[in-house]
Short mmCIF file of C-alpha atoms in Angstrom, two decimals:
data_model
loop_
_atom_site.label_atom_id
_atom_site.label_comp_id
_atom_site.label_asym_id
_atom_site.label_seq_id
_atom_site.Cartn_x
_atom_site.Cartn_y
_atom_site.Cartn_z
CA UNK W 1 -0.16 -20.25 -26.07
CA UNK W 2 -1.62 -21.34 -29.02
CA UNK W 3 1.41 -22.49 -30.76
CA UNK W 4 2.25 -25.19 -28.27
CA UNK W 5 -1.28 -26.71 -29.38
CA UNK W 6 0.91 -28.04 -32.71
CA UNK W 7 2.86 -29.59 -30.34
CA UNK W 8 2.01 -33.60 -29.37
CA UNK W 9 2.72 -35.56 -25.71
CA UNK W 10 6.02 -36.58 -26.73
CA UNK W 11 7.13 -33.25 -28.08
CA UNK W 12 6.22 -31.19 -24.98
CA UNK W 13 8.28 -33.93 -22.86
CA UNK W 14 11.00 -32.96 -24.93
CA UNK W 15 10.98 -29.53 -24.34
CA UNK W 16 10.62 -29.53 -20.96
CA UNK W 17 14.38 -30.58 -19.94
CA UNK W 18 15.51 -28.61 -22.96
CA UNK W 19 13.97 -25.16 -21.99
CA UNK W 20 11.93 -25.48 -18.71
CA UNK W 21 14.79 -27.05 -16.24
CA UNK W 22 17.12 -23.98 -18.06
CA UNK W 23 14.16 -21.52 -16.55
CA UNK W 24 13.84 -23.02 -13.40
CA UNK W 25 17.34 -22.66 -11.98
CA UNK W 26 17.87 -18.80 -13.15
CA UNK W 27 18.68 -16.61 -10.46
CA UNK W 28 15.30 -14.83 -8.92
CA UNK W 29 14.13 -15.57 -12.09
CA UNK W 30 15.17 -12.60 -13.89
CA UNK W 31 17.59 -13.18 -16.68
CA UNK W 32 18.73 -10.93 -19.04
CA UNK W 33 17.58 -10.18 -22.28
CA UNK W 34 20.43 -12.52 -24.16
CA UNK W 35 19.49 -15.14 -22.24
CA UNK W 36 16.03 -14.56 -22.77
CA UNK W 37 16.54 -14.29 -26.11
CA UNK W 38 18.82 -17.38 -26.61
CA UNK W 39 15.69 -19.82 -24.75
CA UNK W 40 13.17 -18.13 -27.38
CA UNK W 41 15.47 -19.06 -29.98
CA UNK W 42 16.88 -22.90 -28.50
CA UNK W 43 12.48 -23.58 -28.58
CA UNK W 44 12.06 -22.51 -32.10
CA UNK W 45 15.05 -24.43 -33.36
CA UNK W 46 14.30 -27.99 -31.44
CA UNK W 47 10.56 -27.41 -32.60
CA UNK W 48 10.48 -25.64 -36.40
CA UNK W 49 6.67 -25.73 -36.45
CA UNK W 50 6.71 -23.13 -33.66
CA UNK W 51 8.76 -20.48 -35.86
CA UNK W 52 7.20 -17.62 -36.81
CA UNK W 53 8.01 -16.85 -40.82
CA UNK W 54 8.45 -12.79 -39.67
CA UNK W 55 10.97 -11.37 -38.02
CA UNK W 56 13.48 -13.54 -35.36
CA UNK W 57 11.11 -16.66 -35.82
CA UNK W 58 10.93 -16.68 -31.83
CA UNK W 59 8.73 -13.32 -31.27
CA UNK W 60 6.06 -14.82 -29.88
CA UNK W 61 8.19 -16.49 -27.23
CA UNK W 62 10.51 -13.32 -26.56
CA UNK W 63 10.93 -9.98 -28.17
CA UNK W 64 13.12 -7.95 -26.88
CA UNK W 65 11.73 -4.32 -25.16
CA UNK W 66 12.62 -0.87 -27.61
CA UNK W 67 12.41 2.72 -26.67
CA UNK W 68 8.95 2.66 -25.93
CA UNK W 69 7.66 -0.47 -25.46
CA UNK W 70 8.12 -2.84 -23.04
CA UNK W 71 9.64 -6.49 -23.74
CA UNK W 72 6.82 -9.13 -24.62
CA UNK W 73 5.98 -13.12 -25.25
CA UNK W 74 5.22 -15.88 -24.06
CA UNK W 75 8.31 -16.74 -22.35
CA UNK W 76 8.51 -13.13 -21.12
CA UNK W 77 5.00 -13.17 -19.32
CA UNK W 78 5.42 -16.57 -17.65
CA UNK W 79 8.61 -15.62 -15.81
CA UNK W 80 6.53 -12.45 -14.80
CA UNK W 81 3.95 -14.74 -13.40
CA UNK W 82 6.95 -16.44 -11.50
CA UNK W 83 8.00 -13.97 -9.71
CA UNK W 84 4.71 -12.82 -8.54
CA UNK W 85 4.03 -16.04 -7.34
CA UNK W 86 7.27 -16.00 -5.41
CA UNK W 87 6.64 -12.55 -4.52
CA UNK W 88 3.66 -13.49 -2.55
CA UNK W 89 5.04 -16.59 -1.12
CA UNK W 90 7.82 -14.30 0.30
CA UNK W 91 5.26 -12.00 1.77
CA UNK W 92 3.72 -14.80 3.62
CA UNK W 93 6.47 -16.17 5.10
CA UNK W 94 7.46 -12.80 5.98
CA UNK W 95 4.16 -12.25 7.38
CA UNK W 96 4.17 -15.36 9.53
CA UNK W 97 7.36 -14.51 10.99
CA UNK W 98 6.39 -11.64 11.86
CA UNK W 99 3.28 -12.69 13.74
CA UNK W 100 5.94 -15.57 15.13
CA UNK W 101 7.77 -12.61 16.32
CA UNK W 102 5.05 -10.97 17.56
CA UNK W 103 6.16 -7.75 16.19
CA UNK W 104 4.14 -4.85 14.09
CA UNK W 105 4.78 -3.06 11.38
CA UNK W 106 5.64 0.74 11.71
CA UNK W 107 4.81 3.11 9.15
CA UNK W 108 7.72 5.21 8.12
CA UNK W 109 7.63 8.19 5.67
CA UNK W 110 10.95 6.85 3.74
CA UNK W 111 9.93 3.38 3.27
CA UNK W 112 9.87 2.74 -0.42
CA UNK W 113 6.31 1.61 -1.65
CA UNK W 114 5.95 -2.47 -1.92
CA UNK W 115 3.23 -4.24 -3.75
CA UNK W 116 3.55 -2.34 -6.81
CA UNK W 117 3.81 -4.10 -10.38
CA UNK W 118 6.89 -2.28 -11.14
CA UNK W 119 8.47 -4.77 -8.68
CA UNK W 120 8.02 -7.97 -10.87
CA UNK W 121 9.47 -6.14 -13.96
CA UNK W 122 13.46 -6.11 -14.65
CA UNK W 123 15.00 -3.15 -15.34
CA UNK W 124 14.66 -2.90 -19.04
CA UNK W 125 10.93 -3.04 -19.01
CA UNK W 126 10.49 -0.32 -16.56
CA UNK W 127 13.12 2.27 -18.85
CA UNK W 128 10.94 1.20 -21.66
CA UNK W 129 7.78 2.29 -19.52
CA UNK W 130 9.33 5.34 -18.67
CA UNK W 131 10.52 6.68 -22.16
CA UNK W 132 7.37 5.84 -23.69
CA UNK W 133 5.62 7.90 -20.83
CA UNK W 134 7.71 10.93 -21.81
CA UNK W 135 6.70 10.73 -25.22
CA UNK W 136 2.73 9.79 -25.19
CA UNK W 137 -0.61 11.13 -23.52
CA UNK W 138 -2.77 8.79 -24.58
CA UNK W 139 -4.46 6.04 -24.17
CA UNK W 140 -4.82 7.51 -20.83
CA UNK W 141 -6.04 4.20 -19.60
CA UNK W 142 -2.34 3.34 -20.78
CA UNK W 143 -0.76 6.12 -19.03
CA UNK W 144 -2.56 5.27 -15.86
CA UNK W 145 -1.30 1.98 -16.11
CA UNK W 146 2.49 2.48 -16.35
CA UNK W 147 2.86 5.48 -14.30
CA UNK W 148 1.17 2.96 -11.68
CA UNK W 149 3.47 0.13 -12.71
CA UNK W 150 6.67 2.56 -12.51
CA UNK W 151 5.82 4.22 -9.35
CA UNK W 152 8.09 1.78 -7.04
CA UNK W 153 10.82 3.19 -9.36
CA UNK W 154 10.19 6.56 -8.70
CA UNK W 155 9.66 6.51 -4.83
CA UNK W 156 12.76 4.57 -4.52
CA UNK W 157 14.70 7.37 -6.96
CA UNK W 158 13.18 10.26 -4.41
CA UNK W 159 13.84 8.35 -1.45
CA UNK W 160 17.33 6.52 -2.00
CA UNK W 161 19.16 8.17 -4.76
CA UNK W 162 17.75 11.70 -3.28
CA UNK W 163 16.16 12.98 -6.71
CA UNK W 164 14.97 16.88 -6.91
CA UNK W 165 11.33 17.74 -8.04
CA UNK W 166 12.75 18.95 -11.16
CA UNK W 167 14.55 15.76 -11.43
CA UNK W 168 11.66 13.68 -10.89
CA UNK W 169 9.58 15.52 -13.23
CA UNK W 170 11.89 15.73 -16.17
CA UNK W 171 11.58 11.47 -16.30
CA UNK W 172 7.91 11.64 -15.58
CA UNK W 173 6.35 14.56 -16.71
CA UNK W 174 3.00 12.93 -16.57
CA UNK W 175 3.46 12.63 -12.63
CA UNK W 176 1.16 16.42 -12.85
CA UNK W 177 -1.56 14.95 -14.69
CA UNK W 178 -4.86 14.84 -13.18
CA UNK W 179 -5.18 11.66 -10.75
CA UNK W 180 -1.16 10.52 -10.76
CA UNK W 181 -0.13 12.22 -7.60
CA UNK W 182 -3.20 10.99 -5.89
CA UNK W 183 -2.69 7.06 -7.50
CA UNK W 184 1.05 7.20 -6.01
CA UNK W 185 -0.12 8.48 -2.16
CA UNK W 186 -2.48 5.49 -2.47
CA UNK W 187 0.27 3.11 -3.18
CA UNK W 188 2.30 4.68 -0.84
CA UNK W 189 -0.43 4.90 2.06
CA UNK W 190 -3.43 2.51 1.36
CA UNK W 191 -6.64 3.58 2.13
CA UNK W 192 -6.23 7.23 3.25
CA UNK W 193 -7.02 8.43 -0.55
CA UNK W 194 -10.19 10.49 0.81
CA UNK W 195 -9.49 11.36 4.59
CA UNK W 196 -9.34 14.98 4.29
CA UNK W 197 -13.08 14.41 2.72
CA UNK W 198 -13.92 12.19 5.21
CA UNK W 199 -12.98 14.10 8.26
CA UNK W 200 -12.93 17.64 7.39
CA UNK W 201 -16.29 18.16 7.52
CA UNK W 202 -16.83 17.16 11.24
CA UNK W 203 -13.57 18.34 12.31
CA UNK W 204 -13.67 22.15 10.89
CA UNK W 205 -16.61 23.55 13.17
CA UNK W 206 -14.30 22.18 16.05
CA UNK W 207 -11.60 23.80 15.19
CA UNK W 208 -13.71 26.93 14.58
CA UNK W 209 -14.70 27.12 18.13
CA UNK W 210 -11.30 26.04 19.85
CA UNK W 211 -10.32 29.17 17.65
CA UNK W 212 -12.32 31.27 19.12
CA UNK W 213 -11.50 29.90 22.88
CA UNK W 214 -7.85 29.65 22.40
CA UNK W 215 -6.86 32.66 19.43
CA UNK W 216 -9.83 34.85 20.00
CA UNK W 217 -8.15 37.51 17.57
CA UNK W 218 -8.39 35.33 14.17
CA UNK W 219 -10.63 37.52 12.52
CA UNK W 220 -8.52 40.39 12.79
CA UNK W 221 -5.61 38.29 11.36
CA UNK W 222 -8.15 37.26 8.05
CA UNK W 223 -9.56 40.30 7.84
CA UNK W 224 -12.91 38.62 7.80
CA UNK W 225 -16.42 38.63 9.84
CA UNK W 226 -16.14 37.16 13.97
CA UNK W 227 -19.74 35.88 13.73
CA UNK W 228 -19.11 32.33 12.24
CA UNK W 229 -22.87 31.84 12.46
CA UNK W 230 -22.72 34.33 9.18
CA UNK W 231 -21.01 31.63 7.01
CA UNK W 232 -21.68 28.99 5.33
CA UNK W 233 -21.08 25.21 5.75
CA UNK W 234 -18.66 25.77 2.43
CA UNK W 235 -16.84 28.63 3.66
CA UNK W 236 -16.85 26.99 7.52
CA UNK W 237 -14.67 24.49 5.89
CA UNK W 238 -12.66 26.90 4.55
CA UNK W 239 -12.05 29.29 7.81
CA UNK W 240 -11.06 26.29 8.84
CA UNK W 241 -8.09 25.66 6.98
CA UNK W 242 -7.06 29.12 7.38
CA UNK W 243 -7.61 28.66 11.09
CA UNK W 244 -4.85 25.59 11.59
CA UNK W 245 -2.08 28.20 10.36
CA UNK W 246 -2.81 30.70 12.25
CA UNK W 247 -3.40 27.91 15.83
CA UNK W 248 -0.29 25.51 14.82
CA UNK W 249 1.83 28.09 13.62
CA UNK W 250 5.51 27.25 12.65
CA UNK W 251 8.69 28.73 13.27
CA UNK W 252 10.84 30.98 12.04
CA UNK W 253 14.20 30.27 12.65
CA UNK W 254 15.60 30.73 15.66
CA UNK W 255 13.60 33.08 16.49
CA UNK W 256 10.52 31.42 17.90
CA UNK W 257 7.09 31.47 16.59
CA UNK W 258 6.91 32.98 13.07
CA UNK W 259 4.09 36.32 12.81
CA UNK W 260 0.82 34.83 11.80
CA UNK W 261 0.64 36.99 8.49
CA UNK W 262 4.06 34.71 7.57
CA UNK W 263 2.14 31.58 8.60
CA UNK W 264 -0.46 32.40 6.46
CA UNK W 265 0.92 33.46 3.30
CA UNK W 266 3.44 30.19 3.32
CA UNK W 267 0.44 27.66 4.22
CA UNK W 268 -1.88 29.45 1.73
CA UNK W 269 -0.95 32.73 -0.41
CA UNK W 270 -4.14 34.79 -0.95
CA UNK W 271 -4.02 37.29 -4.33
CA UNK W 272 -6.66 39.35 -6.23
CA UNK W 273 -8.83 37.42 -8.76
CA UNK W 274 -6.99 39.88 -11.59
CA UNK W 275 -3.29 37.95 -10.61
CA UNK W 276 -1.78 36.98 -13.56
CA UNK W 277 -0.80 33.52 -12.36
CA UNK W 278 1.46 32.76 -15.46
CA UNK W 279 3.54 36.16 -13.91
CA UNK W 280 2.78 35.22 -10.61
CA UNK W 281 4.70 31.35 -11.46
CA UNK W 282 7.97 33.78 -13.09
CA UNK W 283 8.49 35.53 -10.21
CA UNK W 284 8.66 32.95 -7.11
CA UNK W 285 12.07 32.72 -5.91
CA UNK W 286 12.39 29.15 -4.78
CA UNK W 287 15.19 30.41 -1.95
CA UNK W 288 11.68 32.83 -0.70
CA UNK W 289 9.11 30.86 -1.83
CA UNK W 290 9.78 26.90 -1.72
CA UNK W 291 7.28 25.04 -3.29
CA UNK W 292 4.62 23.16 -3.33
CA UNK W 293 2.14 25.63 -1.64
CA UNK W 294 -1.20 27.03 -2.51
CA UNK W 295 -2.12 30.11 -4.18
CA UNK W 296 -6.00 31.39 -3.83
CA UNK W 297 -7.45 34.07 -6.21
CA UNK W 298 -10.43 36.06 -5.64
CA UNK W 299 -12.19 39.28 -3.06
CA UNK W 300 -13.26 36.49 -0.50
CA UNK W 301 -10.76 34.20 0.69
CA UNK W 302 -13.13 32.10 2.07
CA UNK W 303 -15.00 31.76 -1.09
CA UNK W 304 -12.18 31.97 -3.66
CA UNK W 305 -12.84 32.07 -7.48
CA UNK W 306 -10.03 29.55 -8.23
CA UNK W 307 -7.29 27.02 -6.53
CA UNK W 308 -3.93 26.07 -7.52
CA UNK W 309 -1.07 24.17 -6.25
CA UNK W 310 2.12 25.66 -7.25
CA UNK W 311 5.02 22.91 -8.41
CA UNK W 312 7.82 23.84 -10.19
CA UNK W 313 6.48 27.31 -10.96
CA UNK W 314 3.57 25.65 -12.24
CA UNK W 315 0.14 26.36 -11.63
CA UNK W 316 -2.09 22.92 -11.15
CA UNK W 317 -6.02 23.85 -10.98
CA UNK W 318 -7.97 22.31 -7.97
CA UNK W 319 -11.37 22.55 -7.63
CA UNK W 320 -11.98 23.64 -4.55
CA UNK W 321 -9.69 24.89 -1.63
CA UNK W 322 -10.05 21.47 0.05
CA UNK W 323 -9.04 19.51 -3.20
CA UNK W 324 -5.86 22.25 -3.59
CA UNK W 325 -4.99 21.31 0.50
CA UNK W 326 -5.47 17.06 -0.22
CA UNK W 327 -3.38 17.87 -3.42
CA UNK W 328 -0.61 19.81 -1.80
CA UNK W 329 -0.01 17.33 1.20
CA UNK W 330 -0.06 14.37 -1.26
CA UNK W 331 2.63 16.41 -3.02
CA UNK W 332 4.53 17.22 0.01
CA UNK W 333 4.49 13.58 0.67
CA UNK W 334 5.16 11.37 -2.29
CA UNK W 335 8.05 13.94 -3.52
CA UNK W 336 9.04 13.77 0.05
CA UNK W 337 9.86 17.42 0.84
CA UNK W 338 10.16 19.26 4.03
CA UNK W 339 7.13 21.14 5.16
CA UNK W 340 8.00 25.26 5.03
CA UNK W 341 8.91 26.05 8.76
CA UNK W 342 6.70 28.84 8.92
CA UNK W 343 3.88 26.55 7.97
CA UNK W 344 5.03 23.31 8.92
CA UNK W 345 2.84 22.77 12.24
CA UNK W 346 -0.52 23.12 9.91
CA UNK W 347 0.70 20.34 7.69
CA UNK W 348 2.00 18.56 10.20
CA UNK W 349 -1.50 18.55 12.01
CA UNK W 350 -3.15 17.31 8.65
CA UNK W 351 -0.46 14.70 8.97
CA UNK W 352 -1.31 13.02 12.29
CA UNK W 353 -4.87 14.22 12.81
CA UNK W 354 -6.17 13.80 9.45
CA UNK W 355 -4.02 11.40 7.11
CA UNK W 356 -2.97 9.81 10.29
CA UNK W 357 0.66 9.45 9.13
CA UNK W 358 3.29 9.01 12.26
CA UNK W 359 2.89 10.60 15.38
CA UNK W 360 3.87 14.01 15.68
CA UNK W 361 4.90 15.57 19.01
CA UNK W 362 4.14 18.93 19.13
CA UNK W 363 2.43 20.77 22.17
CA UNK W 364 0.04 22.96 20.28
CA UNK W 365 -1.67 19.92 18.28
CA UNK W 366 -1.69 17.78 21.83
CA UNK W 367 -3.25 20.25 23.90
CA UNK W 368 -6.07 20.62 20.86
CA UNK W 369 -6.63 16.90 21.09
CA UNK W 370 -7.02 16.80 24.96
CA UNK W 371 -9.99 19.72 24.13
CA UNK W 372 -11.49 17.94 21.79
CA UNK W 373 -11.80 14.69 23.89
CA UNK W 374 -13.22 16.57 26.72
CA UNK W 375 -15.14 18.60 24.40
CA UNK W 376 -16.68 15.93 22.98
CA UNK W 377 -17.20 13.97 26.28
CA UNK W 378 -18.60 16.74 27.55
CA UNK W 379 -21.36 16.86 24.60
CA UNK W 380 -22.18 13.91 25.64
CA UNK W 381 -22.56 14.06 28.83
CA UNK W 382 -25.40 16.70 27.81
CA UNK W 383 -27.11 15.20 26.10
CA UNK W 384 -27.58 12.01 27.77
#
């Protein structure tokens, strides 16, 4: 604050009863911007060498936020700094009562985020973030930084006020973009970012073989070689993905277990590399098709030429399969949608076993845990 500099001893004792006791006693410490506006203005006025000759006078103390751009000063950033200080002070007390309590915290899908910046800015700054995210792409370092600073905003519109896709993507439109879905599951589930990277390798030749124990007919269903020992460790990772529709297969109504050709298609939808995915987008039928899901083009499913998650009717470009699967579940889970019955047991398997997100009681994904624990004892047993 390098006005207050032109300010001497008995000056600054002056304006601490005049401005700072006014601060002190507002209500969580988030006033509005008239009262904001009148402090800015009540300093400048009981100390004229602190007005500024442009504009209000008081701008560097408080200017108030426009369409697309948030409200700044002085003034403005210290009672930010407030009520993060009080923020964490809560959070320790809340913390100590709960170890008083000896109590632990449950993970729950609908839980709105916490620890996000968003929640230490008032209302008016986070509608300025979010109109001036409509309208710009760049700086992308910018971008980055409001959609992570609005995110508590947008889980609690999905999660309380019960806002659509379309909803949610008409006020953030950058939510697509490459990295945003993935920055919002991290706020929303700390440090399971890379799981599916971390795991899948190890985990995929396991599920190969309890395939080919437990659903011995697979490679009929994919239409693809029986002799695994053919493949790659690429495409083994792949089979495998393939694999957990086809083992934890969903439902289809009331009428049981759905075919595994409708398992398949709803988990991941396999077209020619000569699929016009543009058409492709025009002709889903969200009532058929809901959405998100992944669409694979190319001769070799197990080697596809290209990835996409499908949103909205639009087509987002992954990678790799693996990086379309980590993208759709993220989607699935910070637009909190219902997985597709006919697919739902293969997400919901990713869920527990990989992304390790609430416990999930179904038969078919407990009796392939109870394999793997004695197949893995049982490895090593031989080779001790």
């Amino acid at each position: 604050m390098e006005a207050l500099k032109l300010l001497d001893e008995d000056m600054i004792k002056e304006l601490i009863p005049k401005v700072g006791q006014r601060v002190k006693f507002l209500k969580e410490w988030r006033p509005d911007s008239v009262v904001k506006n009148a402090m800015a203005s009540a300093i400048v006025r009981a100390f004229p060498c602190l007005k500024d000759p442009k504009g209000t006078g008081h701008g560097a103390f408080y200017t108030k936020g426009k369409k697309n751009l948030p409200a700044f000063g002085w003034l403005e950033d210290h009672l930010r700094y407030i009520r993060k200080k009080e923020k964490r002070l809560c959070s320790w007390r809340r913390l100590e009562r709960l170890e008083t309590e000896s109590t632990s915290p449950s993970d729950k899908r609908q839980d709105p985020p916490s620890g996000t910046d968003g929640e230490d800015m008032s209302p008016e700054e986070l509608g300025a973030m979010t109109e001036w995210l409509k309208h710009n792409l760049e700086p992308s370092t910018t971008v980055t930084d409001y959609m992570r600073r609005t995110a508590g905003q947008r889980m609690r519109l999905i999660r309380e006020d019960g806002k659509s896709v379309g909803e949610i993507l008409q006020s953030y439109p950058r939510l697509l973009d490459a990295g945003m879905i993935e920055q919002d599951f991290d706020i929303l589930r700390p440090g399971h970012k890379t799981s599916l990277y971390q795991k899948w390798e190890t985990l995929a030749p396991k599920l190969v073989r309890y395939a080919q124990i437990t659903s011995p007919a697979w490679s009929e269903a994919l239409q693809c070689q029986k002799d695994v020992l053919l493949y790659s460790s690429d495409e083994i990772k792949n089979l495998a993905f393939f694999l957990i529709s086809i083992l934890f297969r969903g439902r289809s109504g009331r009428k049981g277990a759905c075919s595994v050709v409708n398992s398949l298609r709803s988990f991941i939808d396999v077209k020619p590399d000569v699929t016009s995915v543009e058409q492709y987008c025009q002709d889903i039928e969200k009532e058929d098709r809901p959405q998100p899901f992944i669409l694979c083009l190319g001769s070799n499913q197990l080697s596809p030429q290209q990835s996409f998650v499908i949103v909205e009717r639009r087509p987002i470009l992954q990678p790799s399969l693996m990086a379309a699967v980590d993208y759709c579940f993220k989607c699935h889970y910070v637009f909190d949608i219902n997985y597709q019955p006919q697919c739902k047991g293969a997400w919901q398997f990713l869920q527990s076993e990989i992304y390790e997100i609430d416990a999930v009681h179904s038969n078919t994904i407990s009796a392939f845990r109870v394999w793997l624990v004695n197949a893995d004892t049982g490895a090593s047993q031989t080779a001790v």
